[in-house]
Coordinates of C-alpha atoms and ligand atoms in Angstrom, one line a residue:
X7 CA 3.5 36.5 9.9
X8 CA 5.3 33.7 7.6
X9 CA 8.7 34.5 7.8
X10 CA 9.8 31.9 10.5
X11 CA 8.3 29.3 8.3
X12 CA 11.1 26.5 7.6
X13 CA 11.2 25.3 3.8
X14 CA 9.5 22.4 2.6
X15 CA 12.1 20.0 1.3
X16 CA 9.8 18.5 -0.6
X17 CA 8.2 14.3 -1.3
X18 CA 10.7 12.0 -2.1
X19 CA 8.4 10.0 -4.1
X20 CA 6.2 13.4 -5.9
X21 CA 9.1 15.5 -6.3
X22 CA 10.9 12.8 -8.3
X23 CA 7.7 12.4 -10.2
X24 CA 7.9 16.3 -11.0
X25 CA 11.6 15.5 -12.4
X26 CA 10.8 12.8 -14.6
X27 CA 8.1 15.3 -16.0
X28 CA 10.4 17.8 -16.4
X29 CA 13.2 15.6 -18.1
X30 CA 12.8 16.0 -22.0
X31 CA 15.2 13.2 -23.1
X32 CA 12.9 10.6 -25.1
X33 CA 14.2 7.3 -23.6
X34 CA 13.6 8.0 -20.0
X35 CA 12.0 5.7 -17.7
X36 CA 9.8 6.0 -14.7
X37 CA 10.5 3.8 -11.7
X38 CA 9.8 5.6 -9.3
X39 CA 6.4 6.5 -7.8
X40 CA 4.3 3.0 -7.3
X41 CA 1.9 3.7 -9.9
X42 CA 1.4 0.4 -12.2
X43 CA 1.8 1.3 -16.0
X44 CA 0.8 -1.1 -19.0
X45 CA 3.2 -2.8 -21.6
X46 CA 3.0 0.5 -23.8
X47 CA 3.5 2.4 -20.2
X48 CA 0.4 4.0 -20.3
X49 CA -1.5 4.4 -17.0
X50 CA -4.5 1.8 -18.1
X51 CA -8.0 2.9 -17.2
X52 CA -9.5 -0.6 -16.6
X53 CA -12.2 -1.8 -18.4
X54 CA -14.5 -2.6 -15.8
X55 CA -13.9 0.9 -14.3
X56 CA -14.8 2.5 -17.4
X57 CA -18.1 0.2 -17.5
X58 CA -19.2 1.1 -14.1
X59 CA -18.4 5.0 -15.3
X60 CA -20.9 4.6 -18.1
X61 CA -23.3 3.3 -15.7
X62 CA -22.5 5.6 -12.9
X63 CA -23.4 8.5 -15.3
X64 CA -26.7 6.4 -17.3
X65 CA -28.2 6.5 -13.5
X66 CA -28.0 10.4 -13.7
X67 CA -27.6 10.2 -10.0
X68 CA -27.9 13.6 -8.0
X69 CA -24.7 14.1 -5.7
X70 CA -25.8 14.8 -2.3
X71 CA -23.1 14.7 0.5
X72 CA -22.0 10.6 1.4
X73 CA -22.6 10.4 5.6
X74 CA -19.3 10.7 7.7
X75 CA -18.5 7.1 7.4
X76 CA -19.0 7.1 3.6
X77 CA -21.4 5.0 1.3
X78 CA -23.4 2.3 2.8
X79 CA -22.8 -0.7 -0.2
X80 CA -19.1 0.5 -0.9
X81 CA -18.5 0.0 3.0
X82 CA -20.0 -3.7 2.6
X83 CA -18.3 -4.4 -0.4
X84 CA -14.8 -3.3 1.1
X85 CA -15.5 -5.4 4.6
X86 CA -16.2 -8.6 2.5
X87 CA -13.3 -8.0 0.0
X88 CA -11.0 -8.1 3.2
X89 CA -12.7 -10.8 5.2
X90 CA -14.5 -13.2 2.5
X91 CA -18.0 -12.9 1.6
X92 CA -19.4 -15.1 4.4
X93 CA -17.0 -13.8 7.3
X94 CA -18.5 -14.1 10.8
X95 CA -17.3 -11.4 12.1
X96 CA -19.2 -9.7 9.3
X97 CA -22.9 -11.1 10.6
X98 CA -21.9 -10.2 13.8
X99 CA -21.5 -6.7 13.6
X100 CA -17.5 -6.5 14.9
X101 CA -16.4 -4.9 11.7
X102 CA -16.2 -0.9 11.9
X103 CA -15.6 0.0 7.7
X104 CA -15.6 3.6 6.8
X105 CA -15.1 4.6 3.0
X106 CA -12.2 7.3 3.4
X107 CA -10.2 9.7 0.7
X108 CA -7.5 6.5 -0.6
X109 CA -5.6 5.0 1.8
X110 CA -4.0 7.7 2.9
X111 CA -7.0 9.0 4.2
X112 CA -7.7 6.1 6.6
X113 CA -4.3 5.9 8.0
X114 CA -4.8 9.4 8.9
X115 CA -8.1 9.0 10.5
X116 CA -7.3 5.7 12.2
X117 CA -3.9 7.6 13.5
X118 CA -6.3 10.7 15.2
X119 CA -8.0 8.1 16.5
X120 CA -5.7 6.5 18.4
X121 CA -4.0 9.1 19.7
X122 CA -7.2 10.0 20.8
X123 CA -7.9 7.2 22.8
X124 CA -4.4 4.9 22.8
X125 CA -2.7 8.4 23.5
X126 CA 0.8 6.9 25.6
X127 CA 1.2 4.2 22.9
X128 CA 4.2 4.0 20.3
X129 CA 3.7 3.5 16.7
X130 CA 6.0 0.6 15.4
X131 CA 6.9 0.6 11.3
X132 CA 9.1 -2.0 9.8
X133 CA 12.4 -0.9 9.0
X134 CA 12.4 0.3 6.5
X135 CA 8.7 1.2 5.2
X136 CA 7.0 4.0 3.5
X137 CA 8.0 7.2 4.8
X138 CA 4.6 8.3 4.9
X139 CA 3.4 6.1 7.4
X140 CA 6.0 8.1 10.0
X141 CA 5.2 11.7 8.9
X142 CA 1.3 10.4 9.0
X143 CA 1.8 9.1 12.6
X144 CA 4.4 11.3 13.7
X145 CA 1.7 14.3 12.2
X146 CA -0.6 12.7 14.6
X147 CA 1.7 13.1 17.8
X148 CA 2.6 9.7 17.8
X149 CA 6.9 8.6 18.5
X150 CA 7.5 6.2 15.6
X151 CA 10.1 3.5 16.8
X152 CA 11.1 0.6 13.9
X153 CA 11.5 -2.9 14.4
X154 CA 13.7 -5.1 12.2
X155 CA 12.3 -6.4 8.5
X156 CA 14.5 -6.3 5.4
X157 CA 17.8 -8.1 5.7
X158 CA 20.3 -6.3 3.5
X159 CA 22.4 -9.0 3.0
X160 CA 20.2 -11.0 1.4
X161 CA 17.3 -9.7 -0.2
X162 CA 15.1 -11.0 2.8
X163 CA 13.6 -11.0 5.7
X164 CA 14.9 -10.6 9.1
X165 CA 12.1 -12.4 10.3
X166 CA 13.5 -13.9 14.0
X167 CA 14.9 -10.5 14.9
X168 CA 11.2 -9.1 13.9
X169 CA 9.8 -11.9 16.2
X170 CA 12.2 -10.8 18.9
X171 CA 11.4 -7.0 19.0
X172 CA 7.8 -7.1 18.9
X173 CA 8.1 -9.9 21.9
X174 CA 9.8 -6.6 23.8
X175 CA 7.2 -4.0 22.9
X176 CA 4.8 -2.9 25.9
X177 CA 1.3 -3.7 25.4
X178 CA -1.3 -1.9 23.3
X179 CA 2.0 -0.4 21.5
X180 CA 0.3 -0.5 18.0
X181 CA 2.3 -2.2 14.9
X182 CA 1.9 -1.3 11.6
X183 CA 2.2 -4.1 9.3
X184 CA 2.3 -4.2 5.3
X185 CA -0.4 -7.2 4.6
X186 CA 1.3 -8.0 1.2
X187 CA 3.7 -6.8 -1.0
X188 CA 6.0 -4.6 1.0
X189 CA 7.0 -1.0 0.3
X190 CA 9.6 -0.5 -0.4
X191 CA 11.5 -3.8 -0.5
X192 CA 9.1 -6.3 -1.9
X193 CA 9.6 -8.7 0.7
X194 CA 6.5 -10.1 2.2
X195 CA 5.8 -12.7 5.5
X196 CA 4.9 -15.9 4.5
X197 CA 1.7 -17.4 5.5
X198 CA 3.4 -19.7 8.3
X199 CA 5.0 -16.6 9.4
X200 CA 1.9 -15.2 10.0
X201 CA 1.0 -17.7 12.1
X202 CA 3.9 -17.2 14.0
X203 CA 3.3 -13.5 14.2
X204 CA -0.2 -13.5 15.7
X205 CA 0.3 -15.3 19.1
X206 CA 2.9 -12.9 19.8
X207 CA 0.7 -9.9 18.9
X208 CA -1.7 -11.4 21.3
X209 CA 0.4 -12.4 23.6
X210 CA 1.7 -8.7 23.6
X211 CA -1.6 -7.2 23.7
X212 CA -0.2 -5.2 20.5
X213 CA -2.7 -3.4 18.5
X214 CA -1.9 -5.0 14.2
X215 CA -2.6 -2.0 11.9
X216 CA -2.3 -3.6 8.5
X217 CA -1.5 -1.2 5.5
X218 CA -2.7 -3.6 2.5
X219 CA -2.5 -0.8 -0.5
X220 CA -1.7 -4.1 -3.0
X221 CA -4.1 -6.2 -2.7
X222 CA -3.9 -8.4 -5.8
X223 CA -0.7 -7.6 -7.0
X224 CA 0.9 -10.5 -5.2
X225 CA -0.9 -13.5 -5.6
X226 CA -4.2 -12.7 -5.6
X227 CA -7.2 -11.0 -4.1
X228 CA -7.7 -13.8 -1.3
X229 CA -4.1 -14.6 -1.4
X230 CA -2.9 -11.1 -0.2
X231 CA -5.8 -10.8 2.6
X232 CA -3.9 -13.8 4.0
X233 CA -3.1 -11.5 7.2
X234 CA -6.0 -10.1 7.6
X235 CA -8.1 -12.9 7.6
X236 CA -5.3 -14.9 9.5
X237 CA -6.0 -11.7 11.9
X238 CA -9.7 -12.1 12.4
X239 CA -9.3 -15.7 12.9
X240 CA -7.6 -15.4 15.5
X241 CA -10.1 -13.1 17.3
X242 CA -7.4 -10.4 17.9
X243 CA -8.6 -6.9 17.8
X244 CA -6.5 -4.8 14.8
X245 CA -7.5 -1.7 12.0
X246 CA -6.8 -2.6 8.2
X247 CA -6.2 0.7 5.9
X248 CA -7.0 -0.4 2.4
X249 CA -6.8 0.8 -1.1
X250 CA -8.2 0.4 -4.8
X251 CA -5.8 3.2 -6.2
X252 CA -3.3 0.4 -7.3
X253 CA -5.6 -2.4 -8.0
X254 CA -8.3 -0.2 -9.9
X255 CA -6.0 2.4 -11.3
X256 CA -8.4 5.0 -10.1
X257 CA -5.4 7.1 -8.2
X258 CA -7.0 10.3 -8.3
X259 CA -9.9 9.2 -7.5
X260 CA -9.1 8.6 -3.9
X261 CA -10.9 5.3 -3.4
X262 CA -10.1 3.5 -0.2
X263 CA -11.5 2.4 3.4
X264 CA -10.6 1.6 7.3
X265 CA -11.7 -1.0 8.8
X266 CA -11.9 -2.1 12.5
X267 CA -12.0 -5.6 13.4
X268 CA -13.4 -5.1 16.6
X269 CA -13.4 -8.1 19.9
X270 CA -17.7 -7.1 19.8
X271 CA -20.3 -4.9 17.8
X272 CA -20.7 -3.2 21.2
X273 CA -17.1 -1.9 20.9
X274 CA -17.5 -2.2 17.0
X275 CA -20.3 0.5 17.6
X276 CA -18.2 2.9 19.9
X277 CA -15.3 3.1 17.5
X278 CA -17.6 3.7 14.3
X279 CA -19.2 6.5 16.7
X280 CA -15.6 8.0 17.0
X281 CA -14.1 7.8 13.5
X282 CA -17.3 9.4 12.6
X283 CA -16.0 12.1 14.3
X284 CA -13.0 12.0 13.5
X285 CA -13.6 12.2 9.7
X286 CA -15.9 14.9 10.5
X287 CA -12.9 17.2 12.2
X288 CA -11.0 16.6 9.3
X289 CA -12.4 16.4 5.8
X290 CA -16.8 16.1 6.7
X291 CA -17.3 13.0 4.1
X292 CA -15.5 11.6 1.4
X293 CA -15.9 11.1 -2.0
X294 CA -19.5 10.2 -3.7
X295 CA -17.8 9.2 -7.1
X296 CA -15.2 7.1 -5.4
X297 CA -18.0 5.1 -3.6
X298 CA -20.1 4.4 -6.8
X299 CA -17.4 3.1 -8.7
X300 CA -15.8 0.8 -5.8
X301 CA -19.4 -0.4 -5.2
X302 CA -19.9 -0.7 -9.2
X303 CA -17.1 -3.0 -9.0
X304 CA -16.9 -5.0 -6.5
X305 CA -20.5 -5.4 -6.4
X306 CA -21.8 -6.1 -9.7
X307 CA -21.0 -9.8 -10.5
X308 CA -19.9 -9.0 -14.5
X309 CA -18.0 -6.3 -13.5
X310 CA -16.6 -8.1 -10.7
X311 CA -15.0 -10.3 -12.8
X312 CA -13.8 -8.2 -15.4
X313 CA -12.3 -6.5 -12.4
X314 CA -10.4 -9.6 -11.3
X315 CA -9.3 -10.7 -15.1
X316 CA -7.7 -7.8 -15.7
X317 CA -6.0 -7.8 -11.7
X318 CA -5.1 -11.1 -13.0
X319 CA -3.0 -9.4 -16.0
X320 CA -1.4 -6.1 -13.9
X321 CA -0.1 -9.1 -11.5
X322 CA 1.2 -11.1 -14.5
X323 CA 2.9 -8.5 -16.9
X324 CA 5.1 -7.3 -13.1
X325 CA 6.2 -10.8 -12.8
X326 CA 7.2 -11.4 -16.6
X327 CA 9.1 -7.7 -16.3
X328 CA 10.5 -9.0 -12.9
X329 CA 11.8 -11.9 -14.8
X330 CA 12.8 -10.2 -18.1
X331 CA 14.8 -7.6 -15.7
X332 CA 16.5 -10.7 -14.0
X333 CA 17.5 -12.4 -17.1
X334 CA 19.0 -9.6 -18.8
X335 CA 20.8 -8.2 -16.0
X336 CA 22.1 -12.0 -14.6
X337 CA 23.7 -11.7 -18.7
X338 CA 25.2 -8.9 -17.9
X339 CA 26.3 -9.0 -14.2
X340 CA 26.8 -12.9 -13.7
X341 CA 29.1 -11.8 -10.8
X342 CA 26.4 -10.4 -8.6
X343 CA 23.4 -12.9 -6.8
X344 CA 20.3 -11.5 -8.2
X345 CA 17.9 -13.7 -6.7
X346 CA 16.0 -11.1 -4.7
X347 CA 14.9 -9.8 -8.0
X348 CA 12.6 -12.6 -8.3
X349 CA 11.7 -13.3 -4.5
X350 CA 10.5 -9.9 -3.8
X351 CA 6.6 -9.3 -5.0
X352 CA 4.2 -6.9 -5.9
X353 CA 5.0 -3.6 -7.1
X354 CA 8.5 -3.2 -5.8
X355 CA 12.1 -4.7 -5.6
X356 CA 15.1 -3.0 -3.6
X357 CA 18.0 -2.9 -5.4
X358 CA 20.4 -1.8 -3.0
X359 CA 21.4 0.7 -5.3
X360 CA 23.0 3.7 -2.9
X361 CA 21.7 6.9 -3.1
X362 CA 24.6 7.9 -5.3
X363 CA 24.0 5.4 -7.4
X364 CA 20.6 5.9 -7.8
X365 CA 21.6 9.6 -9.1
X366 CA 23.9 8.6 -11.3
X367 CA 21.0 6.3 -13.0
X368 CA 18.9 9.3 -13.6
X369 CA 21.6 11.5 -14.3
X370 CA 23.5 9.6 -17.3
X371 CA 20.6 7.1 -18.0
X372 CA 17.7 8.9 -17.6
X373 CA 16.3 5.9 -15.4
X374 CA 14.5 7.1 -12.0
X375 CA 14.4 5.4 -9.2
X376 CA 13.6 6.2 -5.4
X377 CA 16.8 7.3 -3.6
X378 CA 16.2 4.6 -1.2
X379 CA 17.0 2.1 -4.1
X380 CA 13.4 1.0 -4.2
X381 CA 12.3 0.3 -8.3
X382 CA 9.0 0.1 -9.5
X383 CA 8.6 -3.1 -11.4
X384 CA 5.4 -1.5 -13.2
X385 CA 7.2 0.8 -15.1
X386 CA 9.0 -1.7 -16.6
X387 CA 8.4 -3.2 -20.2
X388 CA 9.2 -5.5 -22.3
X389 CA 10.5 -2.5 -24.4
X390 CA 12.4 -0.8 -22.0
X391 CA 13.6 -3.5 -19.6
X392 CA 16.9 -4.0 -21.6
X393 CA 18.1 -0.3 -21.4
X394 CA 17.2 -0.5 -17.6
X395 CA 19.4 -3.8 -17.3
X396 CA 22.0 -1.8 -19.3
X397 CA 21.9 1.2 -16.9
X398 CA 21.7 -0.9 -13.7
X399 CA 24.6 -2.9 -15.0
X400 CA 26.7 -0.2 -15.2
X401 CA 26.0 1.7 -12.0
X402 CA 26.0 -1.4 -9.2
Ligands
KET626 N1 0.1 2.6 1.7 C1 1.2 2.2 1.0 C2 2.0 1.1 1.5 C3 1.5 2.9 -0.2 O1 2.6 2.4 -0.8 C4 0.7 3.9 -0.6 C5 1.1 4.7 -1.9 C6 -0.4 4.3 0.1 C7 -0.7 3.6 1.3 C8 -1.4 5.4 -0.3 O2 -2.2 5.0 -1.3 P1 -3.6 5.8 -1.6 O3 -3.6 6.2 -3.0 O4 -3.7 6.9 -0.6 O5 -4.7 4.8 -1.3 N2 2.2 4.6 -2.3 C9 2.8 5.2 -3.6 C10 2.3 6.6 -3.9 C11 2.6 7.5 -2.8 O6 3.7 7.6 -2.2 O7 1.6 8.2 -2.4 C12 4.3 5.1 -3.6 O8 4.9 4.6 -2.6 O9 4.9 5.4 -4.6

């Protein structure tokens, strides 16, 4: 029955999570999977998460199932995270949110749906991006093309060459774009560029499907929905896959949403009807505990705030570890430009590091990175960041 079944290589992000388990030397680091660790590299359980727990479990709740589309107050809470609290399109009833299983779980569902009904479309990722967003599409039946993004030479973006592509792309062809903080390179559009971008995406007719999985880790929580307010502004119709995993530290508990900015709440209505359905086909409903505690948070104003102070501190300890990780390397290695250490944001720099190189780290330093180079600036410390620089040093 089974035997014809090809092997599974395996993640490249989970499987080098398994190794790093696995590896019993004392002074090994983990850069690798983009999970955010504290200055003692613990994985934090945030304060206001832990209050809205309490709470959650005081109200004694009983756990029926959540509909389809997930929890009524979450889904407001998510819509006016993205948008702002007062967003027209909100009032208006153009925005399609459903609470979905993390992130992942509304890419997936907003992929189904489009094949659905965009069936001849192409997906477009940057190149590069995460690789899950082509096995998710791809999954999906979709062909996956790239268009340029990260400039090797210099750290950046190959933003005119971007411009250029998507100008080519036949209508409706649908775009995913990282909202803020890239993965894997850290390099992020700035807000002008942005609002270069958007005529050509209407121009195009090109369907935007942002990926914003950091929201706060780059400059803050309004800061990083730059796009997707610049977005609705504009009036263009686009989908925005979201997640709290990162900017909660609630990982396993699968907390995040998809959104539909839709061009009426006539259309807004038809494409609720049909993700409905589609999250129906594929996992029923999601999560009840992963709707109380985003609605805990984002909707109660104490917590609120406790959840944006300690947002606050994540984004702040990454940029003093960027920086520490610059100035010990820049002593080490004055003969290389390390500038894109401190120009890329959020969770992730790219290093450029080969994949050879990036064995050779984990190998004799017990250091692991991504074998695309990519390096998780949030498991970096203040205590480790000088063996890293030492390793790094020795490898590029
Ligand atoms: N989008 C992006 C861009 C992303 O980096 C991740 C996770 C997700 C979505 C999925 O997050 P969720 O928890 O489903 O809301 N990225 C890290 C973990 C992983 O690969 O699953 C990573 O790149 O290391």
């Amino acid at each position: 029955m089974f035997e014809h079944i090809t092997p599974y290589a395996g993640d490249p992000i989970f499987a080098l999570v398994d190794a790093f388990n696995r590896d019993s030397r004392p002074h090994k680091v983990n850069l690798s999977i983009g999970i955010y660790f504290d200055e003692q590299g613990r994985l934090p359980v945030l304060r206001c998460v832990q209050e809205a727990e309490r709470r959650i479990l005081a109200e004694g709740g009983a756990k029926p199932y959540l509909p389809m589309e997930g929890d009524a107050t979450c889904r407001a809470e998510v819509a006016k995270l993205l948008l702002g609290e007062q967003h027209p399109a909100i009032g208006q009833g153009r925005v399609a949110t459903i609470q979905t299983v993390g992130s992942s779980g509304g890419l997936k569902v907003g992929a189904d749906f489009l094949r659905t009904w965009l069936p001849d479309r192409a997906v477009w990722v940057s190149d590069p991006t995460w690789d899950n967003h082509r096995s998710m599409f791809e999954g999906s039946g979709f062909a996956v093309h790239s268009y340029p993004y990260y400039d090797a030479t210099t750290g950046g973006l190959r933003f005119e060459d971007m411009l250029a592509c998507l100008k080519g792309l036949p209508p409706r062809s649908i775009v995913l774009l990282h909202a803020c903080c890239h993965n894997p390179t850290g390099v992020d559009l700035a807000p002008v560029q942005w609002d270069r971008l958007i005529p050509v995406l209407r121009e195009r007719e090109l369907l935007p499907y942002l990926d914003l999985a950091y929201q706060g880790f780059g400059d803050g929580i309004d800061e990083d929905a730059y796009a997707v307010r610049a977005l609705a502004a504009s009036g263009l119709t686009f989908f925005v896959a979201n997640s709290f995993s990162k900017s909660m530290s609630v990982y396993g508990e699968r907390c995040g949403a998809l959104s539909a900015i839709c061009a009426s709440p006539a259309e807004a209505d038809l494409v609720m009807g049909q993700l409905r359905y589609t999250v129906r086909r594929i996992y029923s409903s999601p999560a009840i505990h992963a709707a109380r505690l985003v609605a805990h948070v984002l909707g109660d104003a104490d917590l609120r705030s406790m959840w944006e102070g300690e947002l606050a501190q994540m984004r702040q300890r990454m940029v003093e570890v960027r920086q520490a990780l610059h100035a010990r390397l820049s002593a080490l290695r004055p003969d290389r430009d390390l500038g894109f250490l401190l120009s890329q944001r959020g969770m992730f720099s790219y290093t450029g590091l080969s994949a050879e190189q990036v064995d050779r780290l984990r190998e004799e330093h017990a250091v692991y990175l991504i074998r695309s180079g990519r390096l998780c600036v949030a498991g970096l410390t203040q205590g480790n960041v000088d063996r890293v620089a030492q390793a790094l040093a020795q490898v590029v």
